[in-house]
XYZ file of C-alpha atoms in Angstrom:
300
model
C 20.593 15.236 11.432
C 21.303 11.532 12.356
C 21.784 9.388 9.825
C 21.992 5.734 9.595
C 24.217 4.589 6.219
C 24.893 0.775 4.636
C 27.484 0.099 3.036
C 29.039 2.834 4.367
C 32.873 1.392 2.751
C 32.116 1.348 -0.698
C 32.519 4.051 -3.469
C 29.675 5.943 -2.831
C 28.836 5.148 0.857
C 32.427 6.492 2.056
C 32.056 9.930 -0.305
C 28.566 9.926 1.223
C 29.677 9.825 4.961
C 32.358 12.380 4.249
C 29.623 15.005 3.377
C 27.284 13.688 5.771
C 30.154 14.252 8.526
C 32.019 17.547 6.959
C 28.428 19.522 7.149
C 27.989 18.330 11.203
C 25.477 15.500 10.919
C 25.870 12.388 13.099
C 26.433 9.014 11.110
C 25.621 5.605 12.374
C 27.393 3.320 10.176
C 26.216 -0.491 9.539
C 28.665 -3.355 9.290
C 29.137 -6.704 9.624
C 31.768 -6.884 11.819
C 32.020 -6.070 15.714
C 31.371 -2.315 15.658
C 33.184 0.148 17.497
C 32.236 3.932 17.929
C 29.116 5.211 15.712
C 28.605 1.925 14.329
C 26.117 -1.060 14.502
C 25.799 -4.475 13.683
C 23.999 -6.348 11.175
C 24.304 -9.104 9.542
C 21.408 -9.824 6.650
C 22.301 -13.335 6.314
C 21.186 -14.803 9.279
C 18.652 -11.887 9.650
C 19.910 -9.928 12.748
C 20.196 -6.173 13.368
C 20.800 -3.895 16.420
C 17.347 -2.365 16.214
C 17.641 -0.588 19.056
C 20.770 1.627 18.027
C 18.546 2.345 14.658
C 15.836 4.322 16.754
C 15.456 8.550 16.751
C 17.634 8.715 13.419
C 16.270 10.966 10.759
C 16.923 9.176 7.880
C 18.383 5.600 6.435
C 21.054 5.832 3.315
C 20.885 1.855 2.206
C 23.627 1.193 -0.434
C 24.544 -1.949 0.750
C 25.063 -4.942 -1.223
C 27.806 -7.622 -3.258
C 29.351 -6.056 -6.307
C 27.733 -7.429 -9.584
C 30.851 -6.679 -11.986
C 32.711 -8.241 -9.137
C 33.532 -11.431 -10.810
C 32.422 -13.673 -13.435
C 28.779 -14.335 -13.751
C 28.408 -17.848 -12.698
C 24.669 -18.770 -11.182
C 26.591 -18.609 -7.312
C 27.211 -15.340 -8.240
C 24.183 -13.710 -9.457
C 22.317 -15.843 -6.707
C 24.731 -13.862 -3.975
C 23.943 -10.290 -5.873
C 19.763 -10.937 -5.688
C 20.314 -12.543 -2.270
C 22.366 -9.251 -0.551
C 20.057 -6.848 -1.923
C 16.925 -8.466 -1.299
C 17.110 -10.077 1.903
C 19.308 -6.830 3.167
C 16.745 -4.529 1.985
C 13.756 -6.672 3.736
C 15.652 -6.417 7.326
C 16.607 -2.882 7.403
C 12.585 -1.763 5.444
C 10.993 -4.052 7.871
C 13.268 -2.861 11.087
C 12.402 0.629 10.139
C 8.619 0.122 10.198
C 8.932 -1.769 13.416
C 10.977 1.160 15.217
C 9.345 3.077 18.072
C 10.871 6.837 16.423
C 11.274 6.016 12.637
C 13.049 8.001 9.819
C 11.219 10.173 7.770
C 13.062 8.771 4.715
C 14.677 5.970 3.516
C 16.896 6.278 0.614
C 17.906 2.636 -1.090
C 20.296 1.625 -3.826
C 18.634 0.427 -7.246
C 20.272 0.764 -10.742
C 19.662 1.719 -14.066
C 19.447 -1.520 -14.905
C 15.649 -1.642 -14.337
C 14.826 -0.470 -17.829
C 16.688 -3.405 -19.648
C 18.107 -2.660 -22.653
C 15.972 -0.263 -24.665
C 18.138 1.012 -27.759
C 17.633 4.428 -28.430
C 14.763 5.220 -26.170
C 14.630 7.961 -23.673
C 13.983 6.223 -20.149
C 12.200 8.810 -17.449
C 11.076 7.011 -14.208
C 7.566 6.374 -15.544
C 9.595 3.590 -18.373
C 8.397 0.248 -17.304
C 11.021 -2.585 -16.607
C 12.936 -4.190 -19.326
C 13.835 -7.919 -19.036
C 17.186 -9.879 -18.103
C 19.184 -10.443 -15.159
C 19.518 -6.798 -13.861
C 15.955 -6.113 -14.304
C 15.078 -8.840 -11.806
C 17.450 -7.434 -9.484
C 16.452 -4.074 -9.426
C 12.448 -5.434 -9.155
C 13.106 -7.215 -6.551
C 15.554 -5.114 -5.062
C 12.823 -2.022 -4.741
C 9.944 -4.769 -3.721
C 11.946 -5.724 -1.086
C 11.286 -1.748 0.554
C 7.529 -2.642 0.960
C 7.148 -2.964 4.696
C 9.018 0.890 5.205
C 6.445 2.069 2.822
C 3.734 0.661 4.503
C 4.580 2.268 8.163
C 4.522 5.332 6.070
C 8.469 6.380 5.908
C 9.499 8.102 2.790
C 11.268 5.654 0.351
C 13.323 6.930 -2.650
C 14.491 4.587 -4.628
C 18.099 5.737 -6.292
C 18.447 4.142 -9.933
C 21.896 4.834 -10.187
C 24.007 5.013 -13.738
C 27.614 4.556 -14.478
C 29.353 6.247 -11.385
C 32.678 7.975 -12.169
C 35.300 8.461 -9.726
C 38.812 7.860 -9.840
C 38.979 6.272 -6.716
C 36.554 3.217 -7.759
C 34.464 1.670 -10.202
C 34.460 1.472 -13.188
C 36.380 4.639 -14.418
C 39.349 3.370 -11.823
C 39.218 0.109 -13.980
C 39.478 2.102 -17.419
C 42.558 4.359 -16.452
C 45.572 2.480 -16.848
C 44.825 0.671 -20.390
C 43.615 4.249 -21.494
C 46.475 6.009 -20.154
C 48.549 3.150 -22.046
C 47.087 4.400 -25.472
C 44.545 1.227 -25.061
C 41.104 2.425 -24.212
C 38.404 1.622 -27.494
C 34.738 1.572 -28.280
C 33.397 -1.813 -26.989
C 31.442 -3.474 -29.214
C 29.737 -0.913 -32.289
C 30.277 1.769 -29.275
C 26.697 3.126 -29.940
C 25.152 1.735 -27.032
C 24.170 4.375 -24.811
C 26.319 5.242 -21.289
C 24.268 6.975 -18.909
C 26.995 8.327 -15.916
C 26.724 10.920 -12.958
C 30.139 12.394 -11.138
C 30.529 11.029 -7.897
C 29.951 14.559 -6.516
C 26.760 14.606 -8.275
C 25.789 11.044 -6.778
C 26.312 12.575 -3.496
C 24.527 16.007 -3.600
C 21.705 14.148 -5.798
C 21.118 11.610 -2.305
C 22.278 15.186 -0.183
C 19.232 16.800 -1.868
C 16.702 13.950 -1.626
C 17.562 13.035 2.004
C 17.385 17.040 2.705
C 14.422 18.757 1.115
C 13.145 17.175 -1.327
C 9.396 15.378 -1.164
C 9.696 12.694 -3.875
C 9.090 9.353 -3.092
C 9.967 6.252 -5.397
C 11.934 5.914 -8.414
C 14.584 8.532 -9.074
C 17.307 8.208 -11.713
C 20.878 9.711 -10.389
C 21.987 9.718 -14.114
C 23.696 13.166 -15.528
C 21.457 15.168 -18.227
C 23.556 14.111 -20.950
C 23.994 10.516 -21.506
C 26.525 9.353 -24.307
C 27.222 6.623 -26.495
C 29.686 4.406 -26.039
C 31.945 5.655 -28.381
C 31.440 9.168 -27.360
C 32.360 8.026 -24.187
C 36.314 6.215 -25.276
C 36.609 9.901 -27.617
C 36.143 11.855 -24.536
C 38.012 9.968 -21.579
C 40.957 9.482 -24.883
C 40.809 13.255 -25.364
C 40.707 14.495 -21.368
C 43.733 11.758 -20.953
C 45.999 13.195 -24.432
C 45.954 9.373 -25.468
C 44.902 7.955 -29.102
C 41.542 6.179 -29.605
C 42.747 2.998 -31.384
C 41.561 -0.561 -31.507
C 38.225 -1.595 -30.127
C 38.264 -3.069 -26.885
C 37.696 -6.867 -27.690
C 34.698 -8.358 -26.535
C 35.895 -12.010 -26.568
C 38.417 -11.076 -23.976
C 35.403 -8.971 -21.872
C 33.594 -12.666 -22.230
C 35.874 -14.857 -21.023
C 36.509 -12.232 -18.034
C 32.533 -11.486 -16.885
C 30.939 -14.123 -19.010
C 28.476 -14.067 -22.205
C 25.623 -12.778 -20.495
C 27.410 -9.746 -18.235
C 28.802 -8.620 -21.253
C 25.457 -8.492 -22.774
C 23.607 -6.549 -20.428
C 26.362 -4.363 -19.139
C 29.092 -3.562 -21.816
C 26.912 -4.131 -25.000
C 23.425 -3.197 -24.284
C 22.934 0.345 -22.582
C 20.168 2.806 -21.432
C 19.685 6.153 -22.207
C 18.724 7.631 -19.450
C 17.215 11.092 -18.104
C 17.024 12.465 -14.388
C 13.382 13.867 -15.160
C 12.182 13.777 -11.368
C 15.520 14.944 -9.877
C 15.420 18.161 -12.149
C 12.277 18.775 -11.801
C 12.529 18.547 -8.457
C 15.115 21.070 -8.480
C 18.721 19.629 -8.462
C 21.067 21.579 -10.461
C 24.154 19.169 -11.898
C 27.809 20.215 -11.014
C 28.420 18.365 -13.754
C 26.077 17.670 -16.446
C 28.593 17.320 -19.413
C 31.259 14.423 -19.584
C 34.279 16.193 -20.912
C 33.669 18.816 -17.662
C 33.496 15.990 -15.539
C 36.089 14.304 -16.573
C 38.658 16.832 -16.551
C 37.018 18.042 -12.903
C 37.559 14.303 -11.763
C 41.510 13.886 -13.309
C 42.268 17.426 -12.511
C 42.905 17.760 -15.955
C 43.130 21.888 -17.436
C 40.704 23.011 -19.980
């Protein structure tokens, strides 16, 4: 299979590329930069792309896009975090339908932050949007796959939760005050935390890319979301460390900001991969403690 993949140097995009590579398939990878072998150039900004190295792949992995818990949420910043993944998504849908040989499917980024926050309730891909900041993103973000659609290519669009890997993200960012005996609920800790294994984020796309024949929303969220709380207990249990103090919010604030805090430490969604289980994906790991210890190489 040939296989074009953005942000191909981020958490998931590199993990992505290693399977894509380790099982024989051909990756062309796009950056920004001057591109060497198996690479090709874009740049969304000024709206250019080597079109022609795009044609006779079989499919288009689009993760690309700025970090939102990059920095503080100032307007420049959320402006730059709607700007990447809208005006990166239009280029590569609308290159795609344009193409001579097109991919059968495209598979592009979204978040779980479509829903909003929603409390309690159980959000399957037919949940309508919530409201706030991350909710605009991720409608616009999906929008922005229209023209793809259109010329008939396959688009999935991969609401992603909380994605844990050592090696980035936020469970990189949580290891050294929890190893120090630091690591608390955030706020009341009963907002919900819905999370997938990095493994699982990469056989879920694996699977959808492969053999699968659903098209739209899917939620790459494990089958068992947690609380907040549940969530410090566990990661304090897997790691032999107390669960103390609460993390304090005024310090979250002044780092990320009044609203970031809002919608992505205090608010949550509970969240349930109906259309990736019923289309038949079967979770490595579908329990946090498992995945946890799996992840730290921690014994049971």
């Amino acid at each position: 299979m040939k296989v074009v993949v953005s942000g191909s140097s981020g958490l998931i995009g590199t993990a992505l590329v290693r399977a894509f590579e380790v099982r024989g398939d051909e990756v062309t990878r796009l950056v920004r930069r001057t591109p060497t072998t198996g690479e090709a150039r874009w740049d969304p900004e000024s709206n250019q792309i080597e079109t022609a190295a795009l044609e006779g792949h079989d499919a288009v992995v689009h993760l690309a896009g700025v970090g939102i818990g990059d920095r503080r949420w100032s307007e420049e910043h959320k402006r730059a975090v709607l700007e990447s993944r809208v005006k990166g998504t239009t280029l590569l849908a609308e290159t795609i339908a344009g193409l001579i040989h097109k991919p059968r499917v495209m598979a592009s980024a979204s978040a779980m932050g479509y829903y909003g926050l929603r409390g309690d309730e159980v959000l399957t891909e037919d949940a309508p949007p919530g409201s706030g900041f991350l909710t605009d993103v991720c409608t616009q973000w999906e929008a922005a796959t229209a023209a793809a659609e259109d010329a008939g290519v396959r688009v999935v669009h991969l609401r992603t939760g909380l994605v844990l890997s050592p090696d980035g993200g936020a469970l990189k960012q949580m290891l050294l005050p929890f190893k120090l005996g630091l690591g608390g609920r955030i706020g009341n800790g009963r907002q919900w935390w819905s999370w997938i294994s990095i493994d699982d984020e990469v056989a879920a796309i694996l699977h959808l890319v492969d053999s699968s024949n659903v098209r739209g929303p899917v939620n790459l969220t494990a089958p068992n979301p947690v609380t907040n709380e549940e969530f410090t207990r566990t990661l304090n249990g897997v790691l032999r460390r107390p669960t103390l103090l609460p993390t304090p919010t005024f310090a979250l604030r002044a780092m990320f900001g009044s609203e970031a805090v809002d919608e992505m430490f205090l608010g949550g969604q509970r969240v349930a991969p109906a259309r990736l289980q019923a289309d038949g994906y079967a979770f490595r790991h579908p329990d946090l403690e498992g995945a946890l210890r799996h992840l730290l190489h921690k014994a049971t």
